[in-house]
PDB file of C-alpha atoms in Angstrom:
ATOM      1  CA  UNK A   1     242.928 181.997  71.868  1.00  0.00           C
ATOM      2  CA  UNK A   2     240.636 182.848  74.708  1.00  0.00           C
ATOM      3  CA  UNK A   3     241.473 181.433  78.136  1.00  0.00           C
ATOM      4  CA  UNK A   4     237.909 181.599  79.344  1.00  0.00           C
ATOM      5  CA  UNK A   5     234.348 182.251  78.271  1.00  0.00           C
ATOM      6  CA  UNK A   6     233.306 185.804  77.375  1.00  0.00           C
ATOM      7  CA  UNK A   7     231.016 187.787  79.569  1.00  0.00           C
ATOM      8  CA  UNK A   8     227.370 186.881  79.251  1.00  0.00           C
ATOM      9  CA  UNK A   9     224.866 189.470  78.058  1.00  0.00           C
ATOM     10  CA  UNK A  10     223.200 191.281  80.920  1.00  0.00           C
ATOM     11  CA  UNK A  11     219.575 190.564  81.603  1.00  0.00           C
ATOM     12  CA  UNK A  12     216.990 193.130  80.581  1.00  0.00           C
ATOM     13  CA  UNK A  13     213.205 193.232  80.566  1.00  0.00           C
ATOM     14  CA  UNK A  14     211.636 191.445  77.621  1.00  0.00           C
ATOM     15  CA  UNK A  15     210.213 193.866  75.077  1.00  0.00           C
ATOM     16  CA  UNK A  16     208.112 193.134  72.036  1.00  0.00           C
ATOM     17  CA  UNK A  17     210.191 192.208  69.021  1.00  0.00           C
ATOM     18  CA  UNK A  18     209.665 194.095  65.786  1.00  0.00           C
ATOM     19  CA  UNK A  19     210.774 193.436  62.227  1.00  0.00           C
ATOM     20  CA  UNK A  20     214.074 194.946  61.156  1.00  0.00           C
ATOM     21  CA  UNK A  21     212.242 197.249  58.804  1.00  0.00           C
ATOM     22  CA  UNK A  22     210.252 198.778  61.674  1.00  0.00           C
ATOM     23  CA  UNK A  23     211.125 202.149  63.159  1.00  0.00           C
ATOM     24  CA  UNK A  24     212.639 201.115  66.466  1.00  0.00           C
ATOM     25  CA  UNK A  25     215.085 203.995  66.692  1.00  0.00           C
ATOM     26  CA  UNK A  26     217.537 203.474  69.550  1.00  0.00           C
ATOM     27  CA  UNK A  27     215.166 201.347  71.639  1.00  0.00           C
ATOM     28  CA  UNK A  28     216.823 198.237  73.069  1.00  0.00           C
ATOM     29  CA  UNK A  29     214.985 194.950  72.551  1.00  0.00           C
ATOM     30  CA  UNK A  30     215.794 191.301  73.102  1.00  0.00           C
ATOM     31  CA  UNK A  31     216.098 189.312  69.891  1.00  0.00           C
ATOM     32  CA  UNK A  32     217.961 186.175  68.958  1.00  0.00           C
ATOM     33  CA  UNK A  33     219.145 185.741  72.551  1.00  0.00           C
ATOM     34  CA  UNK A  34     220.861 189.125  72.815  1.00  0.00           C
ATOM     35  CA  UNK A  35     220.208 192.837  73.187  1.00  0.00           C
ATOM     36  CA  UNK A  36     219.603 194.586  69.888  1.00  0.00           C
ATOM     37  CA  UNK A  37     219.143 198.168  68.716  1.00  0.00           C
ATOM     38  CA  UNK A  38     217.816 199.062  65.304  1.00  0.00           C
ATOM     39  CA  UNK A  39     218.356 202.452  63.611  1.00  0.00           C
ATOM     40  CA  UNK A  40     216.533 203.462  60.429  1.00  0.00           C
ATOM     41  CA  UNK A  41     219.397 205.901  59.717  1.00  0.00           C
ATOM     42  CA  UNK A  42     222.819 206.249  61.364  1.00  0.00           C
ATOM     43  CA  UNK A  43     226.373 207.226  60.501  1.00  0.00           C
ATOM     44  CA  UNK A  44     227.208 203.513  60.571  1.00  0.00           C
ATOM     45  CA  UNK A  45     226.339 200.391  62.502  1.00  0.00           C
ATOM     46  CA  UNK A  46     229.922 200.309  63.743  1.00  0.00           C
ATOM     47  CA  UNK A  47     229.712 203.833  65.168  1.00  0.00           C
ATOM     48  CA  UNK A  48     226.497 203.031  67.019  1.00  0.00           C
ATOM     49  CA  UNK A  49     227.943 199.799  68.441  1.00  0.00           C
ATOM     50  CA  UNK A  50     231.132 201.554  69.542  1.00  0.00           C
ATOM     51  CA  UNK A  51     229.088 204.227  71.303  1.00  0.00           C
ATOM     52  CA  UNK A  52     227.070 201.515  73.046  1.00  0.00           C
ATOM     53  CA  UNK A  53     230.290 199.817  74.127  1.00  0.00           C
ATOM     54  CA  UNK A  54     232.163 202.873  75.349  1.00  0.00           C
ATOM     55  CA  UNK A  55     229.477 205.211  76.663  1.00  0.00           C
ATOM     56  CA  UNK A  56     227.113 202.638  78.147  1.00  0.00           C
ATOM     57  CA  UNK A  57     229.395 199.649  78.798  1.00  0.00           C
ATOM     58  CA  UNK A  58     227.287 197.522  76.464  1.00  0.00           C
ATOM     59  CA  UNK A  59     227.314 193.769  77.057  1.00  0.00           C
ATOM     60  CA  UNK A  60     229.032 191.064  75.053  1.00  0.00           C
ATOM     61  CA  UNK A  61     226.842 190.141  72.089  1.00  0.00           C
ATOM     62  CA  UNK A  62     225.008 193.475  71.896  1.00  0.00           C
ATOM     63  CA  UNK A  63     223.976 194.009  68.279  1.00  0.00           C
ATOM     64  CA  UNK A  64     223.148 197.038  66.137  1.00  0.00           C
ATOM     65  CA  UNK A  65     221.347 196.969  62.794  1.00  0.00           C
ATOM     66  CA  UNK A  66     220.984 199.981  60.493  1.00  0.00           C
ATOM     67  CA  UNK A  67     218.769 200.361  57.447  1.00  0.00           C
ATOM     68  CA  UNK A  68     220.636 203.301  55.909  1.00  0.00           C
ATOM     69  CA  UNK A  69     224.256 204.070  56.804  1.00  0.00           C
ATOM     70  CA  UNK A  70     225.511 207.548  55.976  1.00  0.00           C
ATOM     71  CA  UNK A  71     229.164 206.451  56.060  1.00  0.00           C
ATOM     72  CA  UNK A  72     229.344 202.673  55.488  1.00  0.00           C
ATOM     73  CA  UNK A  73     233.102 202.156  55.555  1.00  0.00           C
ATOM     74  CA  UNK A  74     234.973 198.892  55.752  1.00  0.00           C
ATOM     75  CA  UNK A  75     238.597 197.792  55.473  1.00  0.00           C
ATOM     76  CA  UNK A  76     240.918 200.801  55.207  1.00  0.00           C
ATOM     77  CA  UNK A  77     237.955 203.111  54.573  1.00  0.00           C
ATOM     78  CA  UNK A  78     236.479 201.188  51.628  1.00  0.00           C
ATOM     79  CA  UNK A  79     232.889 202.306  51.019  1.00  0.00           C
ATOM     80  CA  UNK A  80     230.073 199.759  50.848  1.00  0.00           C
ATOM     81  CA  UNK A  81     228.332 200.583  47.585  1.00  0.00           C
ATOM     82  CA  UNK A  82     225.294 198.270  47.647  1.00  0.00           C
ATOM     83  CA  UNK A  83     222.067 200.278  48.044  1.00  0.00           C
ATOM     84  CA  UNK A  84     220.469 200.188  51.518  1.00  0.00           C
ATOM     85  CA  UNK A  85     217.357 198.444  50.190  1.00  0.00           C
ATOM     86  CA  UNK A  86     219.579 195.576  49.024  1.00  0.00           C
ATOM     87  CA  UNK A  87     221.706 195.326  52.167  1.00  0.00           C
ATOM     88  CA  UNK A  88     221.725 193.801  55.611  1.00  0.00           C
ATOM     89  CA  UNK A  89     224.084 195.603  57.963  1.00  0.00           C
ATOM     90  CA  UNK A  90     224.849 194.529  61.502  1.00  0.00           C
ATOM     91  CA  UNK A  91     227.547 195.254  64.084  1.00  0.00           C
ATOM     92  CA  UNK A  92     228.165 193.028  67.107  1.00  0.00           C
ATOM     93  CA  UNK A  93     230.006 193.985  70.282  1.00  0.00           C
ATOM     94  CA  UNK A  94     232.382 191.293  71.533  1.00  0.00           C
ATOM     95  CA  UNK A  95     234.386 191.229  74.738  1.00  0.00           C
ATOM     96  CA  UNK A  96     236.779 188.324  74.142  1.00  0.00           C
ATOM     97  CA  UNK A  97     239.607 187.566  76.540  1.00  0.00           C
ATOM     98  CA  UNK A  98     242.517 188.218  74.209  1.00  0.00           C
ATOM     99  CA  UNK A  99     246.002 189.624  74.534  1.00  0.00           C
ATOM    100  CA  UNK A 100     246.579 192.872  72.654  1.00  0.00           C
ATOM    101  CA  UNK A 101     248.607 191.137  69.946  1.00  0.00           C
ATOM    102  CA  UNK A 102     245.777 188.660  69.295  1.00  0.00           C
ATOM    103  CA  UNK A 103     243.117 191.225  68.407  1.00  0.00           C
ATOM    104  CA  UNK A 104     243.256 190.804  64.620  1.00  0.00           C
ATOM    105  CA  UNK A 105     241.914 187.269  64.929  1.00  0.00           C
ATOM    106  CA  UNK A 106     238.545 189.045  65.268  1.00  0.00           C
ATOM    107  CA  UNK A 107     238.629 189.673  61.508  1.00  0.00           C
ATOM    108  CA  UNK A 108     238.643 185.925  60.932  1.00  0.00           C
ATOM    109  CA  UNK A 109     235.804 185.378  63.402  1.00  0.00           C
ATOM    110  CA  UNK A 110     233.760 187.984  61.525  1.00  0.00           C
ATOM    111  CA  UNK A 111     234.585 186.527  58.112  1.00  0.00           C
ATOM    112  CA  UNK A 112     233.596 183.010  59.117  1.00  0.00           C
ATOM    113  CA  UNK A 113     230.375 184.236  60.748  1.00  0.00           C
ATOM    114  CA  UNK A 114     229.413 186.157  57.619  1.00  0.00           C
ATOM    115  CA  UNK A 115     230.137 183.147  55.435  1.00  0.00           C
ATOM    116  CA  UNK A 116     228.306 180.609  57.626  1.00  0.00           C
ATOM    117  CA  UNK A 117     225.282 182.831  58.138  1.00  0.00           C
ATOM    118  CA  UNK A 118     225.017 183.656  54.448  1.00  0.00           C
ATOM    119  CA  UNK A 119     225.349 180.013  53.432  1.00  0.00           C
ATOM    120  CA  UNK A 120     222.628 178.965  55.878  1.00  0.00           C
ATOM    121  CA  UNK A 121     220.195 181.584  54.578  1.00  0.00           C
ATOM    122  CA  UNK A 122     220.970 181.233  50.866  1.00  0.00           C
ATOM    123  CA  UNK A 123     221.955 177.544  50.515  1.00  0.00           C
ATOM    124  CA  UNK A 124     224.874 178.702  48.363  1.00  0.00           C
ATOM    125  CA  UNK A 125     228.516 177.607  48.507  1.00  0.00           C
ATOM    126  CA  UNK A 126     230.662 180.585  49.462  1.00  0.00           C
ATOM    127  CA  UNK A 127     234.272 181.274  50.431  1.00  0.00           C
ATOM    128  CA  UNK A 128     236.226 183.814  52.427  1.00  0.00           C
ATOM    129  CA  UNK A 129     238.685 186.191  50.785  1.00  0.00           C
ATOM    130  CA  UNK A 130     241.344 187.441  53.221  1.00  0.00           C
ATOM    131  CA  UNK A 131     240.965 189.642  55.113  1.00  0.00           C
ATOM    132  CA  UNK A 132     237.515 191.198  54.682  1.00  0.00           C
ATOM    133  CA  UNK A 133     235.486 189.521  51.949  1.00  0.00           C
ATOM    134  CA  UNK A 134     233.005 186.722  51.393  1.00  0.00           C
ATOM    135  CA  UNK A 135     232.779 185.679  47.750  1.00  0.00           C
ATOM    136  CA  UNK A 136     230.939 183.308  45.442  1.00  0.00           C
ATOM    137  CA  UNK A 137     232.097 181.408  42.390  1.00  0.00           C
ATOM    138  CA  UNK A 138     235.165 181.561  40.154  1.00  0.00           C
ATOM    139  CA  UNK A 139     234.337 185.156  39.274  1.00  0.00           C
ATOM    140  CA  UNK A 140     234.830 185.995  42.975  1.00  0.00           C
ATOM    141  CA  UNK A 141     231.682 188.092  43.234  1.00  0.00           C
ATOM    142  CA  UNK A 142     231.678 189.754  46.645  1.00  0.00           C
ATOM    143  CA  UNK A 143     228.482 188.988  48.555  1.00  0.00           C
ATOM    144  CA  UNK A 144     229.552 190.320  51.942  1.00  0.00           C
ATOM    145  CA  UNK A 145     232.261 192.407  53.568  1.00  0.00           C
ATOM    146  CA  UNK A 146     233.406 192.512  57.178  1.00  0.00           C
ATOM    147  CA  UNK A 147     235.364 194.786  59.457  1.00  0.00           C
ATOM    148  CA  UNK A 148     236.730 194.403  62.986  1.00  0.00           C
ATOM    149  CA  UNK A 149     237.375 197.470  65.117  1.00  0.00           C
ATOM    150  CA  UNK A 150     239.617 196.359  67.984  1.00  0.00           C
ATOM    151  CA  UNK A 151     239.902 198.584  71.052  1.00  0.00           C
ATOM    152  CA  UNK A 152     242.788 197.911  73.414  1.00  0.00           C
ATOM    153  CA  UNK A 153     243.212 198.182  77.160  1.00  0.00           C
ATOM    154  CA  UNK A 154     246.467 197.675  79.102  1.00  0.00           C
ATOM    155  CA  UNK A 155     248.022 194.650  77.416  1.00  0.00           C
ATOM    156  CA  UNK A 156     244.692 193.195  76.358  1.00  0.00           C
ATOM    157  CA  UNK A 157     241.729 193.622  74.061  1.00  0.00           C
ATOM    158  CA  UNK A 158     239.109 195.769  75.750  1.00  0.00           C
ATOM    159  CA  UNK A 159     236.378 195.108  73.206  1.00  0.00           C
ATOM    160  CA  UNK A 160     235.820 194.410  69.526  1.00  0.00           C
ATOM    161  CA  UNK A 161     233.044 195.562  67.217  1.00  0.00           C
ATOM    162  CA  UNK A 162     232.656 193.303  64.198  1.00  0.00           C
ATOM    163  CA  UNK A 163     230.598 194.762  61.361  1.00  0.00           C
ATOM    164  CA  UNK A 164     229.138 192.622  58.581  1.00  0.00           C
ATOM    165  CA  UNK A 165     227.451 193.881  55.429  1.00  0.00           C
ATOM    166  CA  UNK A 166     225.573 191.650  52.973  1.00  0.00           C
ATOM    167  CA  UNK A 167     224.234 192.310  49.481  1.00  0.00           C
ATOM    168  CA  UNK A 168     220.941 190.466  49.488  1.00  0.00           C
ATOM    169  CA  UNK A 169     220.396 190.150  45.743  1.00  0.00           C
ATOM    170  CA  UNK A 170     223.790 188.515  45.206  1.00  0.00           C
ATOM    171  CA  UNK A 171     222.737 185.890  47.734  1.00  0.00           C
ATOM    172  CA  UNK A 172     219.384 185.388  46.033  1.00  0.00           C
ATOM    173  CA  UNK A 173     217.617 186.842  49.079  1.00  0.00           C
ATOM    174  CA  UNK A 174     214.914 189.480  49.449  1.00  0.00           C
ATOM    175  CA  UNK A 175     214.353 192.145  52.066  1.00  0.00           C
ATOM    176  CA  UNK A 176     211.804 189.892  53.747  1.00  0.00           C
ATOM    177  CA  UNK A 177     214.618 187.416  54.488  1.00  0.00           C
ATOM    178  CA  UNK A 178     216.757 189.837  56.477  1.00  0.00           C
ATOM    179  CA  UNK A 179     215.646 188.355  59.785  1.00  0.00           C
ATOM    180  CA  UNK A 180     216.539 184.838  58.661  1.00  0.00           C
ATOM    181  CA  UNK A 181     219.972 185.983  57.518  1.00  0.00           C
ATOM    182  CA  UNK A 182     220.583 187.998  60.677  1.00  0.00           C
ATOM    183  CA  UNK A 183     219.651 185.098  62.919  1.00  0.00           C
ATOM    184  CA  UNK A 184     222.037 182.815  61.063  1.00  0.00           C
ATOM    185  CA  UNK A 185     224.863 185.319  61.213  1.00  0.00           C
ATOM    186  CA  UNK A 186     224.472 185.969  64.939  1.00  0.00           C
ATOM    187  CA  UNK A 187     224.410 182.252  65.656  1.00  0.00           C
ATOM    188  CA  UNK A 188     227.632 181.911  63.658  1.00  0.00           C
ATOM    189  CA  UNK A 189     229.205 184.757  65.650  1.00  0.00           C
ATOM    190  CA  UNK A 190     228.434 182.869  68.851  1.00  0.00           C
ATOM    191  CA  UNK A 191     230.025 179.710  67.437  1.00  0.00           C
ATOM    192  CA  UNK A 192     233.084 181.711  66.416  1.00  0.00           C
ATOM    193  CA  UNK A 193     233.482 183.130  69.903  1.00  0.00           C
ATOM    194  CA  UNK A 194     233.190 179.612  71.321  1.00  0.00           C
ATOM    195  CA  UNK A 195     235.905 178.498  68.878  1.00  0.00           C
ATOM    196  CA  UNK A 196     238.174 181.176  70.326  1.00  0.00           C
ATOM    197  CA  UNK A 197     238.238 179.174  73.542  1.00  0.00           C
ATOM    198  CA  UNK A 198     240.182 176.524  71.632  1.00  0.00           C
ATOM    199  CA  UNK A 199     242.838 179.107  70.750  1.00  0.00           C
ATOM    200  CA  UNK A 200     243.732 181.402  67.889  1.00  0.00           C
ATOM    201  CA  UNK A 201     245.147 178.522  65.845  1.00  0.00           C
ATOM    202  CA  UNK A 202     241.711 176.857  65.764  1.00  0.00           C
ATOM    203  CA  UNK A 203     240.118 179.992  64.343  1.00  0.00           C
ATOM    204  CA  UNK A 204     242.894 180.423  61.767  1.00  0.00           C
ATOM    205  CA  UNK A 205     242.584 176.785  60.671  1.00  0.00           C
ATOM    206  CA  UNK A 206     238.808 177.092  60.256  1.00  0.00           C
ATOM    207  CA  UNK A 207     239.269 180.270  58.205  1.00  0.00           C
ATOM    208  CA  UNK A 208     241.988 178.708  56.045  1.00  0.00           C
ATOM    209  CA  UNK A 209     239.698 175.820  55.205  1.00  0.00           C
ATOM    210  CA  UNK A 210     237.222 178.244  53.592  1.00  0.00           C
ATOM    211  CA  UNK A 211     239.635 180.796  52.096  1.00  0.00           C
ATOM    212  CA  UNK A 212     239.675 180.910  48.280  1.00  0.00           C
ATOM    213  CA  UNK A 213     242.744 183.160  48.272  1.00  0.00           C
ATOM    214  CA  UNK A 214     245.046 180.311  49.277  1.00  0.00           C
ATOM    215  CA  UNK A 215     247.060 178.961  46.359  1.00  0.00           C
ATOM    216  CA  UNK A 216     246.760 182.230  44.433  1.00  0.00           C
ATOM    217  CA  UNK A 217     249.821 184.242  43.461  1.00  0.00           C
ATOM    218  CA  UNK A 218     249.242 187.781  44.736  1.00  0.00           C
ATOM    219  CA  UNK A 219     250.767 191.234  44.870  1.00  0.00           C
ATOM    220  CA  UNK A 220     250.323 193.166  48.092  1.00  0.00           C
ATOM    221  CA  UNK A 221     250.895 196.911  48.414  1.00  0.00           C
ATOM    222  CA  UNK A 222     252.288 197.665  51.854  1.00  0.00           C
ATOM    223  CA  UNK A 223     252.301 200.527  54.314  1.00  0.00           C
ATOM    224  CA  UNK A 224     253.991 202.972  54.339  1.00  0.00           C
ATOM    225  CA  UNK A 225     255.255 202.088  50.859  1.00  0.00           C
ATOM    226  CA  UNK A 226     256.506 199.201  48.797  1.00  0.00           C
ATOM    227  CA  UNK A 227     255.015 195.882  47.819  1.00  0.00           C
ATOM    228  CA  UNK A 228     255.578 192.164  48.071  1.00  0.00           C
ATOM    229  CA  UNK A 229     254.607 189.175  45.952  1.00  0.00           C
ATOM    230  CA  UNK A 230     254.194 185.497  46.585  1.00  0.00           C
ATOM    231  CA  UNK A 231     251.806 182.570  46.688  1.00  0.00           C
ATOM    232  CA  UNK A 232     249.250 182.758  49.476  1.00  0.00           C
ATOM    233  CA  UNK A 233     249.878 179.587  51.439  1.00  0.00           C
ATOM    234  CA  UNK A 234     248.102 180.120  54.765  1.00  0.00           C
ATOM    235  CA  UNK A 235     246.716 182.346  57.516  1.00  0.00           C
ATOM    236  CA  UNK A 236     248.576 182.310  60.814  1.00  0.00           C
ATOM    237  CA  UNK A 237     247.214 182.573  64.364  1.00  0.00           C
ATOM    238  CA  UNK A 238     247.700 186.363  64.304  1.00  0.00           C
ATOM    239  CA  UNK A 239     245.445 186.584  61.188  1.00  0.00           C
ATOM    240  CA  UNK A 240     248.441 187.387  58.979  1.00  0.00           C
ATOM    241  CA  UNK A 241     248.602 186.203  55.373  1.00  0.00           C
ATOM    242  CA  UNK A 242     251.550 183.901  54.711  1.00  0.00           C
ATOM    243  CA  UNK A 243     253.199 184.463  51.325  1.00  0.00           C
ATOM    244  CA  UNK A 244     255.684 181.926  49.981  1.00  0.00           C
ATOM    245  CA  UNK A 245     258.325 182.971  47.446  1.00  0.00           C
ATOM    246  CA  UNK A 246     259.680 180.629  44.741  1.00  0.00           C
ATOM    247  CA  UNK A 247     262.800 180.220  46.884  1.00  0.00           C
ATOM    248  CA  UNK A 248     260.719 178.911  49.774  1.00  0.00           C
ATOM    249  CA  UNK A 249     260.965 181.976  51.983  1.00  0.00           C
ATOM    250  CA  UNK A 250     257.762 182.897  53.831  1.00  0.00           C
ATOM    251  CA  UNK A 251     256.660 186.472  54.513  1.00  0.00           C
ATOM    252  CA  UNK A 252     253.750 187.298  56.813  1.00  0.00           C
ATOM    253  CA  UNK A 253     251.574 190.318  56.053  1.00  0.00           C
ATOM    254  CA  UNK A 254     249.337 191.806  58.744  1.00  0.00           C
ATOM    255  CA  UNK A 255     245.959 193.346  57.998  1.00  0.00           C
ATOM    256  CA  UNK A 256     247.127 196.832  58.985  1.00  0.00           C
ATOM    257  CA  UNK A 257     250.221 196.485  56.778  1.00  0.00           C
ATOM    258  CA  UNK A 258     248.188 195.898  53.633  1.00  0.00           C
ATOM    259  CA  UNK A 259     246.935 198.711  51.436  1.00  0.00           C
ATOM    260  CA  UNK A 260     245.747 196.624  48.504  1.00  0.00           C
ATOM    261  CA  UNK A 261     245.872 193.007  47.330  1.00  0.00           C
ATOM    262  CA  UNK A 262     245.540 191.748  43.755  1.00  0.00           C
ATOM    263  CA  UNK A 263     245.875 188.342  42.119  1.00  0.00           C
ATOM    264  CA  UNK A 264     248.672 188.302  39.532  1.00  0.00           C
TER     265      UNK A 264
END
């Protein structure tokens, strides 16, 4: 999907690292091979990362963590309800070389990174749930949620902020393991960006391989109104869900088209 490597993070003086629970405020430090800012309290990690991107021209890979988000909103405004003490929240600024119509693939990059990082830290078998969830087990307990905020320039993606939120207790993790989880997630983000160089189809195929929604018969409420039903059969290179009808017709639903999705 990308026709070249993303920009490299800019160099900055090395500063002492501190645990995520420490009061760093907006200070910028180097951790996990990237620039990182930690906020004890903020409107959201996404808002802080977007401000870094747009007001300060933040570098690719710049990361924000927040202990307590005032407005932790995900897909279509859904509120993250896990208590701050039981959450890890991070937002990563990406500057991929993508055409404007390819921007939604960032949701899949975020979902795979959340899944891979959580599996590495917890040693649990997880799955993605299109377009914004990471789940565990047949009961489909949500352990993480993702969001991608795509900002466009003329005919291209200007930048993307991917936000990932994890409920530690559902992963069998404690607050002391936040650093381990964060390091795994950020490494998975880097691998996802590298996969983009192989094209959008490579990312979609990797996501499909881990998506528990496939094979399920679903009902999707659509914008501005109406609904559609079918069997989820795949995810295409534009991150759209492919629904097959009994007659064999295939309908593709984009992330922005969907209001709600339920298994029927």
